XYZ file of C-alpha atoms in Angstrom:
655
model
C -37.028 -28.663 -9.748
C -39.465 -27.364 -7.095
C -38.635 -24.051 -5.480
C -37.801 -23.824 -1.782
C -40.147 -22.262 0.806
C -40.006 -18.561 1.438
C -36.976 -17.427 3.480
C -36.902 -14.128 5.426
C -34.518 -11.457 4.265
C -31.558 -10.953 6.631
C -30.923 -7.350 7.769
C -27.669 -7.073 5.872
C -25.848 -9.189 3.322
C -22.306 -8.546 2.097
C -21.496 -8.712 -1.568
C -18.614 -11.180 -1.739
C -19.426 -13.119 1.395
C -23.199 -13.250 0.931
C -23.815 -11.613 -2.402
C -24.696 -8.053 -1.465
C -28.464 -8.402 -1.613
C -31.099 -6.631 0.414
C -34.306 -8.335 -0.681
C -35.111 -12.018 -1.042
C -38.379 -13.718 -1.831
C -36.830 -17.167 -1.637
C -33.431 -18.844 -1.566
C -32.320 -20.640 -4.661
C -31.769 -24.282 -3.658
C -28.619 -24.452 -5.761
C -26.396 -21.820 -7.405
C -26.148 -23.936 -10.479
C -28.847 -26.061 -12.045
C -28.068 -28.836 -14.401
C -30.268 -30.909 -16.612
C -31.484 -34.088 -15.001
C -29.482 -36.318 -17.308
C -26.247 -34.295 -17.091
C -23.773 -36.097 -14.815
C -20.652 -34.377 -16.135
C -18.148 -33.139 -13.544
C -16.566 -30.588 -15.892
C -16.495 -27.076 -14.391
C -19.017 -24.597 -15.651
C -17.448 -21.925 -17.884
C -18.951 -18.475 -18.472
C -18.114 -16.354 -21.476
C -15.658 -18.954 -22.692
C -13.054 -18.016 -20.045
C -14.386 -17.905 -16.458
C -14.519 -21.228 -14.595
C -17.146 -21.217 -11.842
C -15.879 -22.678 -8.575
C -17.208 -23.078 -5.051
C -19.962 -20.920 -3.586
C -18.416 -18.342 -1.234
C -21.384 -16.056 -0.646
C -25.154 -15.973 -0.894
C -27.763 -13.274 -0.547
C -31.310 -12.447 -1.470
C -30.462 -11.279 -5.008
C -27.275 -13.045 -6.061
C -24.813 -15.837 -5.365
C -21.059 -15.282 -5.414
C -18.666 -18.020 -6.538
C -14.924 -18.286 -6.465
C -13.812 -18.210 -10.088
C -10.758 -18.588 -12.284
C -9.995 -16.447 -15.306
C -8.453 -18.986 -17.675
C -7.261 -16.321 -20.086
C -5.310 -14.220 -17.555
C -4.688 -17.007 -15.050
C -6.008 -15.110 -12.023
C -8.496 -15.724 -9.240
C -11.749 -13.756 -9.470
C -15.149 -13.567 -7.807
C -18.199 -14.212 -9.979
C -21.493 -12.696 -8.892
C -24.523 -14.350 -10.528
C -28.131 -13.232 -10.291
C -30.248 -15.971 -8.799
C -32.058 -17.891 -11.493
C -35.460 -17.545 -9.786
C -35.096 -13.738 -9.999
C -33.781 -13.621 -13.551
C -37.337 -13.413 -14.879
C -38.055 -10.272 -12.827
C -37.406 -7.134 -14.886
C -36.711 -5.005 -11.780
C -33.991 -7.320 -10.486
C -32.469 -7.606 -13.950
C -32.333 -3.817 -14.263
C -30.817 -3.409 -10.815
C -28.198 -6.099 -11.421
C -27.189 -4.638 -14.780
C -27.046 -1.155 -13.254
C -24.535 -2.420 -10.692
C -22.211 -3.569 -13.467
C -22.585 -0.259 -15.309
C -22.163 1.888 -12.180
C -19.088 0.191 -10.777
C -17.354 -0.721 -14.049
C -16.224 2.868 -14.607
C -14.780 3.216 -11.081
C -11.071 2.539 -10.750
C -9.862 3.219 -7.213
C -7.830 1.189 -4.692
C -10.637 1.470 -2.097
C -13.383 0.193 -4.450
C -13.810 -3.458 -5.446
C -12.927 -3.554 -9.146
C -15.320 -4.863 -11.816
C -13.440 -6.775 -14.521
C -16.187 -8.005 -16.828
C -19.900 -8.769 -17.119
C -22.073 -10.873 -19.372
C -25.097 -13.123 -19.583
C -25.333 -16.905 -19.617
C -28.297 -18.720 -21.177
C -27.448 -22.236 -20.036
C -29.765 -22.315 -17.042
C -32.622 -24.753 -17.619
C -35.990 -23.722 -16.210
C -39.298 -25.558 -16.222
C -40.432 -28.970 -17.412
C -40.283 -27.949 -21.050
C -36.543 -27.258 -20.897
C -36.905 -23.505 -21.364
C -33.667 -21.557 -20.751
C -33.322 -18.352 -18.777
C -30.694 -15.723 -19.479
C -28.629 -15.310 -16.299
C -26.484 -12.148 -15.966
C -23.178 -12.279 -14.100
C -20.451 -9.880 -12.980
C -16.762 -10.786 -12.784
C -14.998 -8.785 -10.109
C -11.883 -8.574 -7.997
C -11.556 -11.344 -5.428
C -10.968 -9.838 -1.980
C -9.343 -12.040 0.641
C -10.615 -10.738 3.960
C -13.711 -10.075 6.069
C -16.607 -7.676 5.869
C -16.809 -4.902 8.424
C -20.027 -6.528 9.638
C -18.139 -9.753 10.420
C -15.455 -7.826 12.303
C -18.081 -5.901 14.291
C -19.738 -9.186 15.217
C -16.403 -10.437 16.542
C -15.189 -7.272 18.303
C -18.427 -5.282 19.007
C -16.529 -1.967 19.197
C -13.446 -0.637 17.432
C -10.703 1.370 19.064
C -11.215 5.026 18.039
C -7.944 5.071 16.069
C -8.986 2.015 14.018
C -12.531 3.356 13.518
C -11.064 6.596 12.155
C -8.697 4.705 9.827
C -11.469 2.552 8.367
C -13.842 5.499 7.935
C -11.137 7.531 6.203
C -10.741 4.670 3.700
C -14.488 4.622 3.023
C -14.504 8.402 2.529
C -11.604 8.119 0.074
C -13.730 5.731 -2.011
C -16.812 7.971 -1.766
C -14.875 11.118 -2.667
C -13.762 9.363 -5.859
C -17.167 7.874 -6.766
C -18.876 11.236 -6.144
C -16.370 12.959 -8.422
C -17.265 10.350 -11.040
C -20.953 11.202 -10.589
C -22.031 8.036 -8.728
C -23.928 7.988 -5.404
C -23.639 4.623 -3.621
C -26.887 4.913 -1.564
C -26.248 1.810 0.585
C -23.152 2.394 2.706
C -23.186 -0.056 5.628
C -20.745 -2.458 7.350
C -21.789 -5.404 5.180
C -20.734 -3.489 2.043
C -17.208 -2.737 3.267
C -14.431 -5.342 3.107
C -11.249 -5.295 5.202
C -8.554 -7.225 3.372
C -6.130 -9.565 5.125
C -3.517 -6.785 5.090
C -5.947 -4.198 6.511
C -6.940 -2.288 3.349
C -10.496 -0.938 3.026
C -12.625 -1.912 0.010
C -16.132 -0.530 -0.664
C -18.380 -2.785 -2.732
C -21.924 -3.454 -3.928
C -23.070 -0.617 -6.168
C -26.267 -2.598 -6.780
C -28.577 0.365 -6.035
C -26.130 3.113 -6.986
C -27.441 5.791 -9.298
C -25.921 8.598 -11.264
C -26.180 11.953 -9.482
C -28.158 13.371 -12.384
C -30.738 10.587 -11.980
C -31.090 10.926 -8.224
C -31.762 14.634 -8.587
C -34.960 13.699 -10.411
C -36.337 10.862 -8.303
C -35.179 8.300 -5.796
C -36.524 5.275 -7.668
C -39.024 4.772 -10.381
C -41.574 3.433 -7.924
C -40.736 5.939 -5.153
C -39.920 3.057 -2.813
C -37.291 3.177 -0.092
C -33.968 1.555 -0.977
C -31.070 0.884 1.345
C -30.862 -0.563 4.852
C -32.967 0.990 7.609
C -30.182 1.477 10.187
C -28.153 3.549 7.707
C -30.856 5.464 5.774
C -30.448 9.208 5.542
C -33.506 11.282 6.575
C -34.082 12.284 2.952
C -34.043 8.620 1.869
C -36.495 7.691 4.634
C -38.870 10.433 3.461
C -38.613 9.563 -0.226
C -36.885 12.823 -1.129
C -34.132 13.352 -3.670
C -30.799 11.725 -2.862
C -27.327 13.164 -3.417
C -23.733 12.649 -2.293
C -24.492 14.011 1.178
C -26.838 11.067 1.760
C -23.804 8.757 1.514
C -22.033 10.889 4.123
C -24.950 10.487 6.561
C -24.809 6.702 6.088
C -21.047 6.835 6.683
C -21.734 8.771 9.886
C -24.072 5.952 10.984
C -21.325 3.431 10.197
C -18.716 5.438 12.149
C -21.154 5.641 15.095
C -21.527 1.847 15.089
C -17.770 1.287 14.912
C -17.324 3.492 17.991
C -20.433 2.554 19.982
C -20.919 -1.082 18.988
C -24.496 -0.345 17.879
C -26.200 1.816 15.226
C -27.347 5.319 16.226
C -31.000 4.235 16.026
C -32.617 0.871 16.764
C -36.228 -0.261 16.702
C -38.627 -3.142 16.306
C -39.240 -2.484 12.620
C -37.699 -0.642 9.665
C -40.528 1.896 9.876
C -39.717 2.684 13.519
C -36.032 3.139 12.685
C -36.824 5.339 9.675
C -39.015 7.507 11.910
C -36.079 8.053 14.286
C -33.762 8.989 11.410
C -36.250 11.693 10.447
C -37.144 13.133 13.849
C -34.967 11.865 16.733
C -31.528 13.327 17.622
C -28.731 10.748 18.081
C -26.790 10.408 21.314
C -23.026 11.047 21.226
C -21.081 7.776 20.731
C -19.126 8.540 23.930
C -22.289 7.564 25.843
C -21.549 3.951 24.818
C -17.733 4.077 24.701
C -15.655 5.977 27.278
C -12.637 5.939 24.937
C -14.360 8.367 22.543
C -13.402 12.006 23.063
C -15.579 15.070 22.606
C -13.912 16.039 19.322
C -14.790 12.668 17.753
C -18.321 13.016 19.165
C -18.585 16.368 17.386
C -17.432 14.976 14.020
C -19.852 12.017 14.248
C -22.832 14.166 15.243
C -22.075 16.679 12.469
C -22.186 13.850 9.902
C -25.590 12.822 11.349
C -27.247 16.241 11.007
C -30.866 15.797 9.831
C -30.724 18.708 7.378
C -28.326 17.827 4.590
C -27.358 21.500 4.337
C -26.154 21.355 7.947
C -23.952 18.267 7.670
C -20.650 17.743 5.835
C -21.039 18.878 2.239
C -18.466 16.523 0.719
C -16.407 13.484 1.668
C -13.195 15.517 1.698
C -14.415 17.806 4.483
C -15.568 14.801 6.548
C -12.211 13.075 6.077
C -10.274 16.261 6.935
C -12.003 16.512 10.319
C -11.277 12.848 11.085
C -7.636 13.497 10.236
C -7.677 16.516 12.567
C -8.969 14.313 15.391
C -6.345 11.671 14.665
C -3.529 14.236 14.726
C -4.874 16.161 17.719
C -5.650 19.299 15.728
C -8.637 21.654 15.917
C -11.724 20.321 14.098
C -13.858 22.508 11.851
C -16.054 25.276 13.239
C -19.087 23.613 11.637
C -18.551 20.400 13.621
C -17.979 22.393 16.810
C -21.228 24.255 16.166
C -23.207 21.045 15.717
C -21.826 19.621 18.957
C -22.673 22.833 20.813
C -26.231 22.850 19.447
C -26.953 19.408 20.920
C -25.216 20.169 24.198
C -22.166 17.925 23.661
C -18.690 18.904 24.835
C -17.042 19.844 21.574
C -13.449 19.463 22.716
C -11.890 17.220 25.321
C -8.492 15.752 26.028
C -7.703 13.172 23.369
C -8.307 9.658 24.722
C -5.297 7.369 24.883
C -6.597 5.260 22.005
C -5.888 7.922 19.415
C -3.792 10.588 21.149
C -0.353 11.639 19.972
C 2.303 9.729 21.897
C 3.430 11.659 24.963
C 6.277 11.407 27.469
C 7.062 7.760 28.216
C 6.745 6.626 31.791
C 10.146 6.408 33.486
C 11.206 3.152 35.131
C 11.527 3.655 38.859
C 14.850 2.519 40.346
C 14.461 -0.186 43.007
C 14.820 1.062 46.588
C 16.247 -1.350 49.123
C 14.719 -1.628 52.560
C 16.557 -0.304 55.609
C 17.201 -3.858 56.853
C 18.623 -4.984 53.491
C 20.813 -1.903 53.261
C 22.728 -2.816 56.410
C 22.893 -6.583 56.101
C 26.203 -6.300 54.212
C 28.686 -4.685 56.670
C 31.880 -5.362 54.778
C 32.481 -1.654 54.327
C 32.296 -0.808 58.054
C 35.353 -0.795 60.387
C 35.926 -3.944 62.425
C 34.660 -3.936 66.017
C 37.048 -4.683 68.955
C 40.286 -3.377 67.380
C 42.293 -0.268 68.079
C 41.970 2.461 65.506
C 45.729 2.748 65.117
C 46.008 -0.971 64.446
C 43.449 -0.780 61.700
C 44.340 2.617 60.251
C 45.239 1.246 56.861
C 42.175 -0.902 56.628
C 40.011 1.765 58.276
C 40.966 4.349 55.672
C 39.873 2.048 52.919
C 36.673 1.198 54.765
C 35.760 4.824 55.270
C 36.366 5.564 51.601
C 34.135 2.674 50.596
C 31.417 3.813 52.988
C 31.512 7.378 51.684
C 31.308 6.102 48.110
C 28.259 4.002 48.932
C 26.574 6.908 50.670
C 27.206 9.246 47.710
C 25.827 6.673 45.270
C 22.775 6.171 47.491
C 22.130 9.920 47.721
C 22.489 10.375 43.936
C 20.176 7.419 43.293
C 17.536 8.853 45.617
C 17.795 12.297 44.020
C 17.604 10.801 40.524
C 14.646 8.613 41.401
C 12.818 11.569 42.935
C 13.405 13.711 39.873
C 12.252 11.001 37.491
C 9.177 10.286 39.612
C 8.278 13.971 39.789
C 8.841 15.007 36.217
C 7.867 11.733 34.554
C 4.419 11.639 36.132
C 3.417 15.221 35.479
C 0.546 15.771 33.062
C 1.346 17.725 29.888
C 1.097 21.490 30.289
C -2.228 23.056 29.324
C -2.013 25.807 26.731
C -3.113 29.089 28.292
C -4.504 32.055 26.367
C -5.397 35.600 27.320
C -9.094 36.506 27.303
C -9.709 39.262 24.718
C -11.776 42.369 25.491
C -15.205 41.929 23.879
C -17.267 44.417 25.892
C -18.883 46.940 23.554
C -18.467 44.668 20.510
C -21.362 43.507 18.333
C -22.325 39.968 19.392
C -21.250 38.451 16.036
C -17.862 40.172 16.217
C -17.463 39.024 19.818
C -18.180 35.389 18.854
C -15.613 35.502 16.030
C -13.015 37.109 18.330
C -13.397 34.356 20.919
C -13.165 31.624 18.264
C -10.004 33.214 16.842
C -8.443 33.009 20.305
C -9.439 29.313 20.682
C -12.150 30.105 23.214
C -15.859 29.302 23.289
C -18.578 31.830 24.009
C -21.834 31.504 25.924
C -24.175 34.470 25.583
C -27.242 35.547 27.552
C -29.621 38.469 26.861
C -30.349 41.382 29.174
C -32.137 44.732 28.879
C -30.019 47.891 28.959
C -30.715 51.579 28.621
C -27.065 52.496 28.013
C -25.711 49.767 25.687
C -27.137 49.579 22.134
C -29.151 46.513 21.220
C -26.931 43.635 20.052
C -23.748 44.845 21.771
C -21.916 43.103 24.619
C -22.655 44.593 28.050
C -20.224 42.522 30.141
C -18.014 39.438 30.073
C -16.730 36.804 32.493
C -13.747 36.261 32.860
C -12.565 39.825 32.345
C -10.183 40.726 29.524
C -6.548 39.879 30.134
C -7.298 36.863 32.335
C -5.242 33.759 31.497
C -7.389 30.660 30.977
C -7.018 27.307 29.197
C -7.772 26.999 25.491
C -11.394 26.058 24.655
C -12.630 27.395 27.982
C -16.034 29.116 28.042
C -16.275 32.912 28.214
C -19.743 34.082 29.270
C -20.994 37.411 27.957
C -24.230 39.393 28.225
C -25.795 40.950 25.099
C -28.037 43.994 25.294
C -31.654 43.613 24.177
C -32.187 47.351 24.240
C -34.112 49.467 26.715
C -37.031 47.856 28.602
C -37.073 44.789 26.365
C -38.012 41.349 27.603
C -37.434 37.849 26.308
C -40.609 35.792 25.736
C -40.350 32.711 27.992
C -40.874 29.228 26.594
C -44.215 27.980 27.958
C -44.610 25.093 25.484
C -46.145 22.089 27.256
C -47.728 24.237 30.013
C -51.442 24.034 30.687
C -52.959 27.056 28.912
C -54.048 28.718 32.174
C -50.613 28.130 33.742
C -49.022 29.682 30.654
C -51.216 32.781 30.984
C -50.163 33.214 34.631
C -46.461 32.819 33.793
C -46.561 35.344 30.935
C -48.472 37.917 32.966
C -46.063 37.412 35.865
C -43.150 38.364 33.591
C -44.768 41.565 32.344
C -46.649 40.485 29.205
C -50.328 40.827 28.263
C -52.125 37.696 27.037
C -54.279 38.774 24.093
C -56.152 35.499 23.695
C -56.082 31.765 23.004
C -56.265 29.850 19.742
C -56.842 26.127 19.246
C -54.875 24.027 16.738
C -54.959 20.405 15.693
C -51.453 19.060 16.251
C -49.780 15.869 17.522
C -47.036 17.880 19.232
C -48.851 18.223 22.571
C -51.752 16.604 24.411
C -55.119 18.303 24.832
C -55.110 21.816 26.387
C -51.312 21.976 26.433
C -49.545 24.982 24.907
C -47.976 24.315 21.498
C -46.459 27.761 20.819
C -46.832 31.473 21.383
C -46.975 34.427 19.056
C -44.418 36.106 19.228
C -42.401 32.894 19.594
C -40.445 31.843 22.666
C -37.043 33.562 23.100
C -38.174 36.514 20.982
C -37.097 39.881 22.384
C -40.048 42.276 22.588
C -41.005 45.419 24.485
C -42.271 45.106 28.016
C -46.066 44.835 28.090
C -46.326 43.347 24.576
C -49.393 41.245 23.721
C -48.854 37.478 23.481
C -51.259 35.004 21.847
C -51.251 31.438 23.213
C -51.859 28.445 20.932
C -52.947 25.168 22.535
C -53.713 21.650 21.316
C -57.248 20.377 20.848
C -56.162 16.758 21.224
C -57.231 16.148 17.639
C -55.160 15.710 14.484
C -55.865 15.682 10.781
C -55.453 12.440 8.826
C -53.077 13.130 5.877
C -54.915 13.017 2.552
C -51.918 12.792 0.200
C -50.655 9.261 0.882
C -52.338 7.282 -1.904
C -49.728 6.101 -4.395
C -46.853 6.319 -1.902
C -44.900 3.385 -0.527
C -46.298 1.854 2.694
C -43.137 2.656 4.689
C -43.358 6.355 3.829
C -47.092 6.476 4.545
C -46.580 4.812 7.939
C -43.945 7.375 8.910
C -46.238 10.240 7.840
C -49.155 8.863 9.885
C -46.962 8.348 12.949
C -45.650 11.905 12.673
C -49.282 13.064 12.515
C -49.936 11.335 15.868
C -51.891 8.396 14.453
C -51.590 4.607 14.684
C -51.254 3.102 11.157
C -52.443 -0.449 10.492
C -51.539 -2.240 7.251
C -54.096 -4.238 5.256
C -52.930 -5.901 2.032
C -55.253 -6.515 -0.898
C -54.711 -8.042 -4.324
C -53.922 -5.392 -6.912
C -52.051 -4.848 -10.154
C -50.276 -1.876 -8.538
C -46.690 -2.072 -7.300
C -46.302 -4.202 -4.146
C -46.726 -2.124 -0.944
C -48.176 0.861 -2.859
C -50.878 2.632 -0.824
C -54.341 2.169 -2.360
C -56.462 3.976 0.237
C -56.251 5.549 3.704
C -59.153 5.279 6.110
C -60.691 8.694 7.032
C -58.188 10.633 4.910
C -58.622 14.382 5.451
C -60.766 13.959 8.584
C -59.961 15.477 11.966
C -59.778 12.671 14.518
C -58.534 12.127 18.059
C -54.769 11.739 18.394
C -53.725 8.075 18.540
C -56.668 6.907 16.417
C -55.996 3.676 14.538
C -55.965 4.282 10.770
C -56.291 1.406 8.314
C -54.101 1.685 5.202
C -54.840 -0.625 2.301
C -51.733 -1.506 0.307
C -51.240 -3.526 -2.835
C -49.935 -7.061 -2.995
C -49.273 -9.187 -6.050
C -52.244 -11.499 -6.643
C -51.528 -15.180 -6.147
C -51.834 -16.830 -9.565
C -54.693 -19.330 -9.800
C -53.462 -22.677 -11.187
C -55.206 -23.566 -14.431
C -57.195 -26.806 -14.396
C -57.332 -28.898 -17.575
C -60.148 -31.481 -17.795
C -59.154 -34.618 -19.708
C -62.025 -36.553 -21.244
C -61.151 -40.222 -21.710
C -61.633 -41.648 -25.203
C -64.388 -44.202 -25.355
C -63.496 -47.467 -27.089
C -66.395 -49.310 -28.783
C -67.259 -52.648 -27.253
C -67.253 -55.721 -29.577
C -68.903 -59.068 -29.113
C -67.013 -62.300 -29.542
C -68.430 -64.429 -32.275
C -67.553 -67.570 -30.348
C -69.105 -66.834 -26.951
C -71.145 -63.748 -27.473
C -69.268 -62.072 -24.580
C -68.375 -58.371 -24.917
C -64.604 -57.818 -25.177
C -62.434 -54.764 -24.497
C -59.108 -54.082 -26.153
C -56.047 -54.563 -23.877
C -55.138 -51.611 -21.678
C -58.732 -50.304 -21.453
């Protein structure tokens, strides 16, 4: 059977709905291949017990069929490696690793693996050769992938986003305890069952923690999906459990914002942003997201793995704190403060604790309606004595109506007043921090549920590092999480070096001299950080506290950069990121080679100093196209005979 034309790889493929694959060279024209003469309608059976049913999912690496376990009488899902990939040792290893990685995981939030095996009934080639086809039998999940739900709804309510992410973190906490890093957390690999349960699936590129500590992959190539790659994955560094938490942070961001934290025209552009660009808070894209949930999301997306959540339990605990309206961790608050986000805000209605219900306002009749019914008033045109009996009853009725009306108005006013008041804000007393060491002052404010904002100032009376003054003063009552500003002494006659990065070098000299410093000289450096003649840094560095009149050296950019000379042998994606970070414009050129596909073979002008933005040609390997063998058939010559009757040459039939 001829193979189909090349099909592009979709950005994400789920496991049970589209087989959980990330790479595809071509789509298999049929999940099952039968011999040309086989017209049997009997269901295909694997391992003597699993009947293969309809195709329910397809991806670049595998097809997923609905199956039936005849021995246990239950419905299952059968994931089968595509037959055109079964001859590739890398795909075989990856597929078998998935079965080994996930088989030992038994958790309600992880799709269970029941069995695995290999089938050799697939016929390949004109000679009837058979290919061994591995398969995995797993739990059948009735539901949708998170990717499908995002496509339908775009954004999740914060409460639902928190619930789903907590389920994913439960699964990751368990798999990490079992020593398995997933390495490809994304919406397409999370199922939401019909009753709302979360199921993580597709451990196709999972690796044991001990293995990932040594190397990311054997070929040092990037694995995973670009929108959810951790910075260490994008740079080809070692991968650990915290890489899964970064990917989960990307997923949480998309649930809240309706888009990933980083987007771009190519996987390389997105990987570059993961490495060097700070994400925006999800509240920028969704007004329902509060500052506390912003803080948790941004803390999970910290570039440095040491600065983000260190385990799934800590991440989940902060989400639970947000959901219950409690204080989130100091680490998350610190991350939010460092990027200028408001760390704490009033909980949005979507996930706030239920408050006082709104009272129903009693209807108020109009003046005209109130007096249309005059049955309770005394009759007009009669003497009072004549109507004394009736008048007494009428007056009593009128008084009763008036009392009821007054009580109704008072009750309505009270309900309207008290029912529409906002909840009381918790007030705290500002502690006295003047004279404290700045670290002690910061801890004291945090203990009292307040936030501090410090600024330096010279002082001849207050020791260096101690608080000179504070605003508001101690004893003032302010709302929790309000900012208390305080001034820290830099010692006598000390000055803070201003930040002149990006200034023209002569402008920087003037600014430094204006503030009481002495410029000791200039030094060039080749860097992509600034354009030519712009200041890149100072020595001492900006914000350093030094004595008045200190000497400052100014470093400025030459406009040139050095071409990295250590990229040969790396994957093309990693080399492209490195060249872009160096301020260069990489251009890919593929050549036939026996090296791994996309492995860098050479880099134009490696080690040279060139102008920033120079185009650099990178030659990368591609698998040579096999040359079809040509067999020359020489026809057999048949001797010519002469008829004895006519003398005419004759040729045997068929010649």
